[in-house]
CSV table of C-alpha atoms in Angstrom, one decimal:
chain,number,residue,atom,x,y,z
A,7,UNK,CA,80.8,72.0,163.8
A,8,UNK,CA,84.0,71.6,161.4
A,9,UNK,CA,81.5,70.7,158.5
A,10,UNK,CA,79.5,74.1,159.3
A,11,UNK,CA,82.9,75.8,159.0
A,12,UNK,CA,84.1,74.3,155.5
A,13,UNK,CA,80.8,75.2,154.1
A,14,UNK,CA,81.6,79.0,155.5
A,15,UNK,CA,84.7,78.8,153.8
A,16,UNK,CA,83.9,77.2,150.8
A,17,UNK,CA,81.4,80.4,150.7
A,18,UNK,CA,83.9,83.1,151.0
A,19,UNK,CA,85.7,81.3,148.5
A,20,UNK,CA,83.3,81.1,146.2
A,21,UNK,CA,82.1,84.8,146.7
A,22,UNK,CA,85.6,86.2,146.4
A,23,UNK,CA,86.3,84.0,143.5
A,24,UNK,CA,83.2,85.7,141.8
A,25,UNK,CA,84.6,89.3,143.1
A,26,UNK,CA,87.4,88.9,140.9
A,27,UNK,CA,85.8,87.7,138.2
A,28,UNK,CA,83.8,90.5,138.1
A,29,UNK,CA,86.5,93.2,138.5
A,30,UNK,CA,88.6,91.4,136.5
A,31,UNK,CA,89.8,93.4,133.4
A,32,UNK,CA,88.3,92.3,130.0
A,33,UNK,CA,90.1,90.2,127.6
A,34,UNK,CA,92.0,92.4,124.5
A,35,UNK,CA,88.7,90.5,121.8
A,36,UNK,CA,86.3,91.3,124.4
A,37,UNK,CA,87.5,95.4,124.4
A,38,UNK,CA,88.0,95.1,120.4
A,39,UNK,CA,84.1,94.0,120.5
A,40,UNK,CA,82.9,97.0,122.0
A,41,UNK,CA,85.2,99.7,120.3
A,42,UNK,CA,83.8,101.3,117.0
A,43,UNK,CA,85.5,99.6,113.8
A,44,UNK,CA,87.8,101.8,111.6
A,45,UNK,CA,87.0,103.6,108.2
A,46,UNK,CA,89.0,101.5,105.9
A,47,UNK,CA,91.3,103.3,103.4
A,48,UNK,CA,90.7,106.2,101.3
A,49,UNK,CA,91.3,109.8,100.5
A,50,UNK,CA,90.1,112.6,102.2
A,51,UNK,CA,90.5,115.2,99.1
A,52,UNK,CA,90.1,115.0,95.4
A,53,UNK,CA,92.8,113.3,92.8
A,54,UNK,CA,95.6,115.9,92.0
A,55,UNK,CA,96.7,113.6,89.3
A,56,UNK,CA,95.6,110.6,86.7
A,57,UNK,CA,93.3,107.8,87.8
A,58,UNK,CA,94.3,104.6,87.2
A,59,UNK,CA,91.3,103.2,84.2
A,60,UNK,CA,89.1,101.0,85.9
A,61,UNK,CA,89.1,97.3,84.0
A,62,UNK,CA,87.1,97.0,80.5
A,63,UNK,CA,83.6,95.9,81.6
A,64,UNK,CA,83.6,93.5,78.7
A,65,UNK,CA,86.3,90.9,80.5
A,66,UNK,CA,83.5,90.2,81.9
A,67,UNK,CA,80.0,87.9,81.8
A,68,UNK,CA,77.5,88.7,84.3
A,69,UNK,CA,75.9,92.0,83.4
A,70,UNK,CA,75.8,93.5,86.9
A,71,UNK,CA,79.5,93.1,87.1
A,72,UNK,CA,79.7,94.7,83.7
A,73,UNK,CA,77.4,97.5,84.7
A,74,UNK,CA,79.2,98.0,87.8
A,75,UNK,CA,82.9,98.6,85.6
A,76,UNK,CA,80.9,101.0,83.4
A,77,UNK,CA,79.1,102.9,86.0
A,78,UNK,CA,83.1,103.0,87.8
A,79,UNK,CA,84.6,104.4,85.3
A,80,UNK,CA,81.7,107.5,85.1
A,81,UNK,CA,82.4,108.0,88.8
A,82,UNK,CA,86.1,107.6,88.8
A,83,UNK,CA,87.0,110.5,90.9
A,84,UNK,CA,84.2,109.6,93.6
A,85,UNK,CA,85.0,106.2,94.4
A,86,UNK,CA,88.8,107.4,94.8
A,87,UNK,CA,87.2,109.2,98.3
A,88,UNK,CA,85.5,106.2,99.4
A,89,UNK,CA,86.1,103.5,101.6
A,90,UNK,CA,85.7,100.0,100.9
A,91,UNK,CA,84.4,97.9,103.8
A,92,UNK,CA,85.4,94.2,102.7
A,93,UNK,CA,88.4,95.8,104.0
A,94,UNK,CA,90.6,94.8,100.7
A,95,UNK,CA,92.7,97.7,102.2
A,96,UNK,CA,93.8,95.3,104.6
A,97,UNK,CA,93.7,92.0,102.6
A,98,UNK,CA,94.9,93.5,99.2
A,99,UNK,CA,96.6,96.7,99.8
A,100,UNK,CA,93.7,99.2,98.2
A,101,UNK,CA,93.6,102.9,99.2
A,102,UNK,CA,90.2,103.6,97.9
A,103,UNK,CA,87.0,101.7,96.2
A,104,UNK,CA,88.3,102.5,93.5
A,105,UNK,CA,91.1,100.3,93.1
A,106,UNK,CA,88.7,97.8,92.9
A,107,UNK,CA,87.6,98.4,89.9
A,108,UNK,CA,90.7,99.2,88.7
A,109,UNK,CA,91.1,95.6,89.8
A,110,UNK,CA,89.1,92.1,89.2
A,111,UNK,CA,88.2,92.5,92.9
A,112,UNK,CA,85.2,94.4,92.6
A,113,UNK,CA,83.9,91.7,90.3
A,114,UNK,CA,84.3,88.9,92.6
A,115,UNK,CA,82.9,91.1,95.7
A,116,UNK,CA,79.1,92.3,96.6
A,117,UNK,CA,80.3,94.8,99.0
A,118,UNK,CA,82.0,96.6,96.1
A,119,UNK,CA,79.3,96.1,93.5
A,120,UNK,CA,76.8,98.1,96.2
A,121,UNK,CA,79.4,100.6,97.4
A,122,UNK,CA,79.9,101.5,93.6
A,123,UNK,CA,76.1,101.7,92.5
A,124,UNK,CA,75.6,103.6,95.8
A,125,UNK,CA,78.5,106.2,95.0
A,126,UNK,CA,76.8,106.2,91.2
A,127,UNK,CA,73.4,107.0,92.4
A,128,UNK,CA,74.2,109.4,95.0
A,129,UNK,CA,76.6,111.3,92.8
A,130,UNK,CA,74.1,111.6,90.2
A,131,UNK,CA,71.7,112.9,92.7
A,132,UNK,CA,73.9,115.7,93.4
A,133,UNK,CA,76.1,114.6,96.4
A,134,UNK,CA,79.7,115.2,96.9
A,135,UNK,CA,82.0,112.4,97.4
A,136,UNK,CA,82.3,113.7,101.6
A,137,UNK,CA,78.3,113.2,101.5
A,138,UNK,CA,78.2,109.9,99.7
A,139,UNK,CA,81.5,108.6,102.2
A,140,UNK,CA,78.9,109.8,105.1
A,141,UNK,CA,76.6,107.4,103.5
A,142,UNK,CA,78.5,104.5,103.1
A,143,UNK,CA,80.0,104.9,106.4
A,144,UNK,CA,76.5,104.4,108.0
A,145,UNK,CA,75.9,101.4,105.8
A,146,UNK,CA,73.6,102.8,103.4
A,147,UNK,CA,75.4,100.9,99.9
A,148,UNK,CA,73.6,97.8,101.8
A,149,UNK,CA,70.1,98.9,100.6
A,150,UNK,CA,71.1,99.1,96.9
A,151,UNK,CA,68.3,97.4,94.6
A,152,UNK,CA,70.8,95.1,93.2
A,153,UNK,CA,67.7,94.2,90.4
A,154,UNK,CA,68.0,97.3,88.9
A,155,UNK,CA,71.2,96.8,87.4
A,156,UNK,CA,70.5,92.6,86.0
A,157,UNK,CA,70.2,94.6,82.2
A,158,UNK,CA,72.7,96.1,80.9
A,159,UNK,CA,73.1,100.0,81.3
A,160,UNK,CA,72.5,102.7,78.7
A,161,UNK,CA,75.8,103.9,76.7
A,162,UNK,CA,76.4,107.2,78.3
């Protein structure tokens, strides 16, 4: 009879044990996980002074790093409304994708190479810099044809 009551007990432990497991809160990573990420840095409105100059394409030897720099530069004022999601505003202090090419980080960095064809082809299809932040904030720079861009680009 005492062994039929242990195992009774050892139930109602178990079972509340589980009860509070189950309405116990979640941990703070486990409510960061479901939560939607940021936006990372950058302007909401259109440069009301100078641009920095985005770096001289020819520092550098891969062409689809040196098209990126020249395509940049034609798009200044664009990528100074978009965000840049390696997050280098968190990691390097940037307030825009465009400090990133006013940088050498947008040469090291694929996220930046497709956020600033993406901002270059979208522009030059006619979208404002809002649209073209819409776009990249949906993850759209990720279907760049990065091929496209392995010869260099015609002078403007």
């Amino acid at each position: 009879m005492g062994s039929k009551r242990g195992i009774i007990w050892g139930a109602i432990l178990c079972a509340a044990a589980v009860g509070v497991a189950i309405a116990a809160p979640r941990a703070p990573s486990q409510l960061a996980q479901s939560t939607e990420e940021a936006v990372p840095a950058f302007h909401n409105q259109p440069p009301q002074g100078q641009l920095p100059e985005t770096l001289s394409p020819s520092q550098f030897n891969n062409v689809v790093v040196q098209n990126a720099y020249i395509l940049a530069a034609r798009v200044k004022k664009v990528l100074y409304q978009q965000p840049c999601y390696c997050h280098c505003d968190r990691s390097q202090g940037h307030t825009s994708l465009l400090d990133c090419f006013a940088s050498t980080h947008g040469a090291g960095c694929g996220v930046c190479l497709r956020e600033a064809f993406y901002s270059y082809e979208q522009s030059h299809k006619g979208k404002t810099a809002a649209q073209i932040r819409a776009g990249i904030e949906r993850g759209e720079w990720q279907q760049v044809d990065m091929t496209k861009y392995q010869t260099p680009v015609p002078a403007k």
